[in-house]
JSON list of C-alpha atoms in Angstrom, two decimals:
[
{"chain": "A", "resi": 20, "resn": "MET", "atom": "CA", "xyz": [-15.34, -33.91, 1.88]},
{"chain": "A", "resi": 21, "resn": "ALA", "atom": "CA", "xyz": [-15.14, -31.30, 4.70]},
{"chain": "A", "resi": 22, "resn": "ALA", "atom": "CA", "xyz": [-16.22, -27.73, 5.00]},
{"chain": "A", "resi": 23, "resn": "PRO", "atom": "CA", "xyz": [-13.41, -25.25, 5.51]},
{"chain": "A", "resi": 24, "resn": "ASP", "atom": "CA", "xyz": [-12.62, -24.35, 9.07]},
{"chain": "A", "resi": 25, "resn": "ALA", "atom": "CA", "xyz": [-10.76, -21.21, 7.87]},
{"chain": "A", "resi": 26, "resn": "SER", "atom": "CA", "xyz": [-11.03, -18.74, 5.05]},
{"chain": "A", "resi": 27, "resn": "LEU", "atom": "CA", "xyz": [-8.37, -18.57, 2.36]},
{"chain": "A", "resi": 28, "resn": "ALA", "atom": "CA", "xyz": [-5.92, -15.97, 3.57]},
{"chain": "A", "resi": 29, "resn": "PRO", "atom": "CA", "xyz": [-2.27, -15.71, 4.43]},
{"chain": "A", "resi": 30, "resn": "GLY", "atom": "CA", "xyz": [-1.57, -18.14, 7.29]},
{"chain": "A", "resi": 31, "resn": "THR", "atom": "CA", "xyz": [-4.14, -20.65, 6.14]},
{"chain": "A", "resi": 32, "resn": "VAL", "atom": "CA", "xyz": [-3.00, -24.20, 5.66]},
{"chain": "A", "resi": 33, "resn": "LEU", "atom": "CA", "xyz": [-4.24, -26.41, 2.80]},
{"chain": "A", "resi": 34, "resn": "ILE", "atom": "CA", "xyz": [-4.25, -30.17, 3.48]},
{"chain": "A", "resi": 35, "resn": "ALA", "atom": "CA", "xyz": [-4.59, -32.23, 0.31]},
{"chain": "A", "resi": 36, "resn": "GLU", "atom": "CA", "xyz": [-7.60, -34.48, 0.51]},
{"chain": "A", "resi": 37, "resn": "PRO", "atom": "CA", "xyz": [-6.63, -38.12, 0.57]},
{"chain": "A", "resi": 38, "resn": "ALA", "atom": "CA", "xyz": [-8.12, -38.79, -2.80]},
{"chain": "A", "resi": 39, "resn": "LEU", "atom": "CA", "xyz": [-6.29, -35.82, -4.53]},
{"chain": "A", "resi": 40, "resn": "ARG", "atom": "CA", "xyz": [-4.32, -37.46, -7.33]},
{"chain": "A", "resi": 41, "resn": "ASP", "atom": "CA", "xyz": [-2.49, -34.42, -8.80]},
{"chain": "A", "resi": 42, "resn": "PRO", "atom": "CA", "xyz": [1.23, -35.52, -8.39]},
{"chain": "A", "resi": 43, "resn": "ASN", "atom": "CA", "xyz": [2.19, -31.88, -7.75]},
{"chain": "A", "resi": 44, "resn": "PHE", "atom": "CA", "xyz": [0.06, -31.76, -4.59]},
{"chain": "A", "resi": 45, "resn": "ARG", "atom": "CA", "xyz": [-0.54, -35.43, -3.56]},
{"chain": "A", "resi": 46, "resn": "ARG", "atom": "CA", "xyz": [-0.36, -35.74, 0.21]},
{"chain": "A", "resi": 47, "resn": "THR", "atom": "CA", "xyz": [0.90, -32.19, 0.69]},
{"chain": "A", "resi": 48, "resn": "VAL", "atom": "CA", "xyz": [0.41, -29.44, 3.32]},
{"chain": "A", "resi": 49, "resn": "VAL", "atom": "CA", "xyz": [0.59, -25.91, 1.85]},
{"chain": "A", "resi": 50, "resn": "LEU", "atom": "CA", "xyz": [0.99, -22.71, 3.81]},
{"chain": "A", "resi": 51, "resn": "LEU", "atom": "CA", "xyz": [-0.70, -19.77, 2.03]},
{"chain": "A", "resi": 52, "resn": "CYS", "atom": "CA", "xyz": [1.52, -16.69, 2.02]},
{"chain": "A", "resi": 53, "resn": "GLU", "atom": "CA", "xyz": [-0.64, -14.50, -0.21]},
{"chain": "A", "resi": 54, "resn": "HIS", "atom": "CA", "xyz": [-4.34, -14.66, -1.30]},
{"chain": "A", "resi": 55, "resn": "SER", "atom": "CA", "xyz": [-6.10, -11.91, -3.20]},
{"chain": "A", "resi": 56, "resn": "ASP", "atom": "CA", "xyz": [-8.36, -11.36, -6.22]},
{"chain": "A", "resi": 57, "resn": "GLU", "atom": "CA", "xyz": [-5.21, -11.60, -8.36]},
{"chain": "A", "resi": 58, "resn": "GLY", "atom": "CA", "xyz": [-4.34, -15.09, -7.23]},
{"chain": "A", "resi": 59, "resn": "THR", "atom": "CA", "xyz": [-2.73, -17.19, -4.49]},
{"chain": "A", "resi": 60, "resn": "PHE", "atom": "CA", "xyz": [0.87, -17.97, -3.54]},
{"chain": "A", "resi": 61, "resn": "GLY", "atom": "CA", "xyz": [1.83, -20.79, -1.18]},
{"chain": "A", "resi": 62, "resn": "LEU", "atom": "CA", "xyz": [4.64, -23.08, -0.08]},
{"chain": "A", "resi": 63, "resn": "ILE", "atom": "CA", "xyz": [4.47, -26.82, 0.31]},
{"chain": "A", "resi": 64, "resn": "LEU", "atom": "CA", "xyz": [5.81, -27.53, 3.86]},
{"chain": "A", "resi": 65, "resn": "ASN", "atom": "CA", "xyz": [6.39, -31.27, 3.57]},
{"chain": "A", "resi": 66, "resn": "ARG", "atom": "CA", "xyz": [8.54, -31.89, 0.42]},
{"chain": "A", "resi": 67, "resn": "PRO", "atom": "CA", "xyz": [12.25, -32.09, 1.34]},
{"chain": "A", "resi": 68, "resn": "THR", "atom": "CA", "xyz": [14.32, -32.33, -1.87]},
{"chain": "A", "resi": 69, "resn": "GLY", "atom": "CA", "xyz": [17.34, -34.08, -0.47]},
{"chain": "A", "resi": 70, "resn": "HIS", "atom": "CA", "xyz": [19.37, -31.05, -1.53]},
{"chain": "A", "resi": 71, "resn": "HIS", "atom": "CA", "xyz": [20.80, -28.16, 0.43]},
{"chain": "A", "resi": 72, "resn": "LEU", "atom": "CA", "xyz": [21.35, -24.46, -0.37]},
{"chain": "A", "resi": 73, "resn": "SER", "atom": "CA", "xyz": [24.99, -25.26, -1.16]},
{"chain": "A", "resi": 74, "resn": "ASP", "atom": "CA", "xyz": [23.79, -27.46, -4.02]},
{"chain": "A", "resi": 75, "resn": "VAL", "atom": "CA", "xyz": [21.96, -24.58, -5.72]},
{"chain": "A", "resi": 76, "resn": "LEU", "atom": "CA", "xyz": [23.72, -21.36, -4.90]},
{"chain": "A", "resi": 77, "resn": "ASP", "atom": "CA", "xyz": [26.72, -20.15, -6.92]},
{"chain": "A", "resi": 78, "resn": "GLU", "atom": "CA", "xyz": [28.61, -18.74, -3.93]},
{"chain": "A", "resi": 79, "resn": "PRO", "atom": "CA", "xyz": [29.10, -20.57, -0.64]},
{"chain": "A", "resi": 80, "resn": "LEU", "atom": "CA", "xyz": [27.51, -19.25, 2.51]},
{"chain": "A", "resi": 81, "resn": "GLY", "atom": "CA", "xyz": [28.77, -19.48, 6.09]},
{"chain": "A", "resi": 82, "resn": "PHE", "atom": "CA", "xyz": [25.95, -21.97, 6.77]},
{"chain": "A", "resi": 83, "resn": "ASP", "atom": "CA", "xyz": [23.96, -24.61, 4.85]},
{"chain": "A", "resi": 84, "resn": "ALA", "atom": "CA", "xyz": [20.29, -25.57, 5.08]},
{"chain": "A", "resi": 85, "resn": "GLU", "atom": "CA", "xyz": [17.96, -28.19, 3.73]},
{"chain": "A", "resi": 86, "resn": "LEU", "atom": "CA", "xyz": [16.00, -27.24, 0.66]},
{"chain": "A", "resi": 87, "resn": "TYR", "atom": "CA", "xyz": [12.26, -28.00, 0.27]},
{"chain": "A", "resi": 88, "resn": "GLN", "atom": "CA", "xyz": [10.20, -28.08, -2.93]},
{"chain": "A", "resi": 89, "resn": "GLY", "atom": "CA", "xyz": [7.80, -25.13, -2.38]},
{"chain": "A", "resi": 90, "resn": "GLY", "atom": "CA", "xyz": [5.69, -26.12, -5.31]},
{"chain": "A", "resi": 91, "resn": "PRO", "atom": "CA", "xyz": [5.69, -26.89, -9.03]},
{"chain": "A", "resi": 92, "resn": "VAL", "atom": "CA", "xyz": [5.99, -23.28, -10.25]},
{"chain": "A", "resi": 93, "resn": "GLN", "atom": "CA", "xyz": [9.38, -21.64, -11.03]},
{"chain": "A", "resi": 94, "resn": "LEU", "atom": "CA", "xyz": [11.58, -24.28, -9.46]},
{"chain": "A", "resi": 95, "resn": "ASP", "atom": "CA", "xyz": [14.56, -21.99, -10.15]},
{"chain": "A", "resi": 96, "resn": "THR", "atom": "CA", "xyz": [13.40, -19.40, -7.53]},
{"chain": "A", "resi": 97, "resn": "LEU", "atom": "CA", "xyz": [14.30, -19.45, -3.88]},
{"chain": "A", "resi": 98, "resn": "HIS", "atom": "CA", "xyz": [11.84, -18.49, -1.14]},
{"chain": "A", "resi": 99, "resn": "PHE", "atom": "CA", "xyz": [12.17, -18.61, 2.63]},
{"chain": "A", "resi": 100, "resn": "LEU", "atom": "CA", "xyz": [10.14, -18.52, 5.89]},
{"chain": "A", "resi": 101, "resn": "HIS", "atom": "CA", "xyz": [11.59, -17.34, 9.14]},
{"chain": "A", "resi": 102, "resn": "PRO", "atom": "CA", "xyz": [10.80, -15.82, 12.55]},
{"chain": "A", "resi": 103, "resn": "TYR", "atom": "CA", "xyz": [12.65, -12.55, 11.98]},
{"chain": "A", "resi": 104, "resn": "GLY", "atom": "CA", "xyz": [10.20, -9.79, 11.11]},
{"chain": "A", "resi": 105, "resn": "GLU", "atom": "CA", "xyz": [13.01, -7.17, 11.15]},
{"chain": "A", "resi": 106, "resn": "ILE", "atom": "CA", "xyz": [14.41, -8.47, 7.83]},
{"chain": "A", "resi": 107, "resn": "ASP", "atom": "CA", "xyz": [13.65, -5.70, 5.41]},
{"chain": "A", "resi": 108, "resn": "GLY", "atom": "CA", "xyz": [10.87, -6.63, 2.94]},
{"chain": "A", "resi": 109, "resn": "SER", "atom": "CA", "xyz": [9.62, -9.67, 4.94]},
{"chain": "A", "resi": 110, "resn": "ILE", "atom": "CA", "xyz": [5.88, -10.20, 5.03]},
{"chain": "A", "resi": 111, "resn": "PRO", "atom": "CA", "xyz": [4.01, -11.49, 8.02]},
{"chain": "A", "resi": 112, "resn": "VAL", "atom": "CA", "xyz": [2.13, -14.79, 7.42]},
{"chain": "A", "resi": 113, "resn": "LEU", "atom": "CA", "xyz": [1.43, -16.09, 10.85]},
{"chain": "A", "resi": 114, "resn": "ASP", "atom": "CA", "xyz": [2.31, -15.23, 14.43]},
{"chain": "A", "resi": 115, "resn": "GLY", "atom": "CA", "xyz": [6.07, -15.79, 14.44]},
{"chain": "A", "resi": 116, "resn": "VAL", "atom": "CA", "xyz": [6.29, -16.62, 10.74]},
{"chain": "A", "resi": 117, "resn": "TRP", "atom": "CA", "xyz": [7.41, -14.19, 8.03]},
{"chain": "A", "resi": 118, "resn": "TRP", "atom": "CA", "xyz": [7.94, -14.82, 4.33]},
{"chain": "A", "resi": 119, "resn": "GLY", "atom": "CA", "xyz": [10.90, -13.59, 2.38]},
{"chain": "A", "resi": 120, "resn": "GLY", "atom": "CA", "xyz": [12.65, -10.28, 2.66]},
{"chain": "A", "resi": 121, "resn": "ARG", "atom": "CA", "xyz": [16.12, -9.35, 1.52]},
{"chain": "A", "resi": 122, "resn": "PHE", "atom": "CA", "xyz": [18.11, -12.62, 1.31]},
{"chain": "A", "resi": 123, "resn": "GLU", "atom": "CA", "xyz": [21.43, -10.73, 1.67]},
{"chain": "A", "resi": 124, "resn": "GLU", "atom": "CA", "xyz": [20.23, -9.23, 4.97]},
{"chain": "A", "resi": 125, "resn": "ALA", "atom": "CA", "xyz": [19.17, -12.68, 6.27]},
{"chain": "A", "resi": 126, "resn": "VAL", "atom": "CA", "xyz": [22.61, -14.05, 5.41]},
{"chain": "A", "resi": 127, "resn": "THR", "atom": "CA", "xyz": [24.39, -11.15, 7.16]},
{"chain": "A", "resi": 128, "resn": "MET", "atom": "CA", "xyz": [22.16, -11.66, 10.28]},
{"chain": "A", "resi": 129, "resn": "ILE", "atom": "CA", "xyz": [23.06, -15.39, 10.36]},
{"chain": "A", "resi": 130, "resn": "ASP", "atom": "CA", "xyz": [26.78, -14.68, 9.88]},
{"chain": "A", "resi": 131, "resn": "ALA", "atom": "CA", "xyz": [26.74, -12.09, 12.66]},
{"chain": "A", "resi": 132, "resn": "ALA", "atom": "CA", "xyz": [24.90, -14.55, 14.95]},
{"chain": "A", "resi": 133, "resn": "GLU", "atom": "CA", "xyz": [21.86, -12.16, 15.11]},
{"chain": "A", "resi": 134, "resn": "ALA", "atom": "CA", "xyz": [19.72, -15.01, 13.61]},
{"chain": "A", "resi": 135, "resn": "GLU", "atom": "CA", "xyz": [19.85, -18.73, 13.71]},
{"chain": "A", "resi": 136, "resn": "ALA", "atom": "CA", "xyz": [20.30, -20.51, 10.40]},
{"chain": "A", "resi": 137, "resn": "GLU", "atom": "CA", "xyz": [18.11, -23.39, 11.71]},
{"chain": "A", "resi": 138, "resn": "ALA", "atom": "CA", "xyz": [15.20, -21.03, 12.12]},
{"chain": "A", "resi": 139, "resn": "PHE", "atom": "CA", "xyz": [14.89, -20.58, 8.34]},
{"chain": "A", "resi": 140, "resn": "ARG", "atom": "CA", "xyz": [13.02, -22.84, 5.93]},
{"chain": "A", "resi": 141, "resn": "PHE", "atom": "CA", "xyz": [14.19, -22.55, 2.30]},
{"chain": "A", "resi": 142, "resn": "PHE", "atom": "CA", "xyz": [12.09, -23.54, -0.71]},
{"chain": "A", "resi": 143, "resn": "ALA", "atom": "CA", "xyz": [12.77, -23.98, -4.42]},
{"chain": "A", "resi": 144, "resn": "GLY", "atom": "CA", "xyz": [9.65, -22.96, -6.39]},
{"chain": "A", "resi": 145, "resn": "TYR", "atom": "CA", "xyz": [6.23, -22.26, -5.05]},
{"chain": "A", "resi": 146, "resn": "ALA", "atom": "CA", "xyz": [2.52, -23.21, -5.42]},
{"chain": "A", "resi": 147, "resn": "GLY", "atom": "CA", "xyz": [0.48, -20.75, -7.34]},
{"chain": "A", "resi": 148, "resn": "TRP", "atom": "CA", "xyz": [-3.14, -20.43, -8.37]},
{"chain": "A", "resi": 149, "resn": "GLY", "atom": "CA", "xyz": [-4.76, -17.93, -10.74]},
{"chain": "A", "resi": 150, "resn": "PRO", "atom": "CA", "xyz": [-7.77, -15.78, -9.73]},
{"chain": "A", "resi": 151, "resn": "GLY", "atom": "CA", "xyz": [-10.56, -17.94, -8.34]},
{"chain": "A", "resi": 152, "resn": "GLN", "atom": "CA", "xyz": [-8.73, -21.24, -9.12]},
{"chain": "A", "resi": 153, "resn": "LEU", "atom": "CA", "xyz": [-8.01, -22.19, -5.54]},
{"chain": "A", "resi": 154, "resn": "ASP", "atom": "CA", "xyz": [-11.51, -21.25, -4.41]},
{"chain": "A", "resi": 155, "resn": "SER", "atom": "CA", "xyz": [-12.85, -23.69, -7.01]},
{"chain": "A", "resi": 156, "resn": "GLU", "atom": "CA", "xyz": [-10.54, -26.47, -5.95]},
{"chain": "A", "resi": 157, "resn": "VAL", "atom": "CA", "xyz": [-11.65, -26.01, -2.29]},
{"chain": "A", "resi": 158, "resn": "GLU", "atom": "CA", "xyz": [-15.25, -26.06, -3.30]},
{"chain": "A", "resi": 159, "resn": "GLY", "atom": "CA", "xyz": [-14.55, -29.23, -5.30]},
{"chain": "A", "resi": 160, "resn": "ASP", "atom": "CA", "xyz": [-13.26, -30.96, -2.22]},
{"chain": "A", "resi": 161, "resn": "GLY", "atom": "CA", "xyz": [-9.62, -30.94, -3.25]},
{"chain": "A", "resi": 162, "resn": "TRP", "atom": "CA", "xyz": [-8.40, -29.41, -0.01]},
{"chain": "A", "resi": 163, "resn": "VAL", "atom": "CA", "xyz": [-9.13, -29.30, 3.68]},
{"chain": "A", "resi": 164, "resn": "VAL", "atom": "CA", "xyz": [-8.65, -25.65, 4.82]},
{"chain": "A", "resi": 165, "resn": "ARG", "atom": "CA", "xyz": [-7.50, -25.05, 8.41]},
{"chain": "A", "resi": 166, "resn": "PRO", "atom": "CA", "xyz": [-5.82, -22.16, 10.24]},
{"chain": "A", "resi": 167, "resn": "GLY", "atom": "CA", "xyz": [-2.06, -22.52, 10.24]},
{"chain": "A", "resi": 168, "resn": "HIS", "atom": "CA", "xyz": [0.34, -22.30, 13.18]},
{"chain": "A", "resi": 169, "resn": "ARG", "atom": "CA", "xyz": [4.04, -21.80, 13.69]},
{"chain": "A", "resi": 170, "resn": "ARG", "atom": "CA", "xyz": [4.73, -25.44, 14.60]},
{"chain": "A", "resi": 171, "resn": "LEU", "atom": "CA", "xyz": [3.61, -26.66, 11.12]},
{"chain": "A", "resi": 172, "resn": "VAL", "atom": "CA", "xyz": [6.28, -24.44, 9.53]},
{"chain": "A", "resi": 173, "resn": "TYR", "atom": "CA", "xyz": [9.24, -25.09, 11.79]},
{"chain": "A", "resi": 174, "resn": "ASP", "atom": "CA", "xyz": [8.71, -28.61, 13.05]},
{"chain": "A", "resi": 175, "resn": "SER", "atom": "CA", "xyz": [7.52, -30.22, 9.87]},
{"chain": "A", "resi": 176, "resn": "ASP", "atom": "CA", "xyz": [9.06, -32.97, 7.74]},
{"chain": "A", "resi": 177, "resn": "ALA", "atom": "CA", "xyz": [8.02, -35.43, 5.01]},
{"chain": "A", "resi": 178, "resn": "HIS", "atom": "CA", "xyz": [5.53, -37.07, 7.36]},
{"chain": "A", "resi": 179, "resn": "LEU", "atom": "CA", "xyz": [3.59, -33.87, 8.07]},
{"chain": "A", "resi": 180, "resn": "TRP", "atom": "CA", "xyz": [0.59, -34.71, 5.86]},
{"chain": "A", "resi": 181, "resn": "ARG", "atom": "CA", "xyz": [-0.11, -38.00, 7.75]},
{"chain": "A", "resi": 182, "resn": "GLU", "atom": "CA", "xyz": [0.21, -36.17, 11.06]},
{"chain": "A", "resi": 183, "resn": "VAL", "atom": "CA", "xyz": [-2.23, -33.39, 10.17]},
{"chain": "A", "resi": 184, "resn": "VAL", "atom": "CA", "xyz": [-4.73, -35.76, 8.57]},
{"chain": "A", "resi": 185, "resn": "MET", "atom": "CA", "xyz": [-4.68, -37.94, 11.70]},
{"chain": "A", "resi": 186, "resn": "ALA", "atom": "CA", "xyz": [-5.30, -34.80, 13.79]},
{"chain": "A", "resi": 187, "resn": "LEU", "atom": "CA", "xyz": [-8.47, -34.07, 11.71]},
{"chain": "A", "resi": 188, "resn": "GLY", "atom": "CA", "xyz": [-9.98, -37.15, 13.38]},
{"chain": "A", "resi": 189, "resn": "GLY", "atom": "CA", "xyz": [-13.06, -39.06, 12.35]},
{"chain": "A", "resi": 190, "resn": "GLU", "atom": "CA", "xyz": [-12.87, -40.76, 8.97]},
{"chain": "A", "resi": 191, "resn": "TYR", "atom": "CA", "xyz": [-9.58, -38.91, 8.23]},
{"chain": "A", "resi": 192, "resn": "ARG", "atom": "CA", "xyz": [-7.75, -41.07, 10.86]},
{"chain": "A", "resi": 193, "resn": "LEU", "atom": "CA", "xyz": [-8.52, -44.16, 8.71]},
{"chain": "A", "resi": 194, "resn": "LEU", "atom": "CA", "xyz": [-7.61, -42.39, 5.46]},
{"chain": "A", "resi": 195, "resn": "ALA", "atom": "CA", "xyz": [-4.29, -41.20, 6.87]},
{"chain": "A", "resi": 196, "resn": "ASN", "atom": "CA", "xyz": [-3.12, -44.86, 6.99]},
{"chain": "A", "resi": 197, "resn": "TYR", "atom": "CA", "xyz": [-4.46, -45.71, 3.54]},
{"chain": "A", "resi": 198, "resn": "PRO", "atom": "CA", "xyz": [-1.64, -46.75, 1.20]},
{"chain": "A", "resi": 199, "resn": "ASP", "atom": "CA", "xyz": [-0.52, -44.13, -1.31]},
{"chain": "A", "resi": 200, "resn": "ASP", "atom": "CA", "xyz": [-1.12, -46.69, -4.08]},
{"chain": "A", "resi": 201, "resn": "PRO", "atom": "CA", "xyz": [-3.70, -49.31, -2.97]},
{"chain": "A", "resi": 202, "resn": "SER", "atom": "CA", "xyz": [-2.89, -51.47, -5.99]},
{"chain": "A", "resi": 203, "resn": "LEU", "atom": "CA", "xyz": [0.51, -52.19, -4.41]},
{"chain": "A", "resi": 204, "resn": "ASN", "atom": "CA", "xyz": [-0.99, -53.40, -1.25]}
]
């Protein structure tokens, strides 16, 4: 429907087209963390699971956090975004947003009050595409591609898709209010 306003790269946001029916990505906003000739890795920003870290970790932490579904791939893996680039192994994605790093180091920083637990976003699973697969989906009008920004990561919730589609303006403003299942209208 719309030409991309950004190239596929870390920090790019994918906004599911309103007509996208794939239940794994219907009405989602995905932050790309990695994109190369070998494939693409991203995290869905607007799928809270209703669970917390304490529900999935074997040992309790000194804090708890909401858990989001990062995508349909490897739901038994834990990923996180944060604003602390000093965490060993973290990868910059956007200005003020890093992906991953040593989980134990993040926990130690939080416990020592060197980092705020609320600044982290935790995800079970991820969204992944093989070589060229996402490029084809974008060309096939499955996604609107836009540059990402920090607010989308840290201030998002289950209503993020509607908010970003409304911000696209034009015909998207109407489509943002379209019922998820028109047959139930």
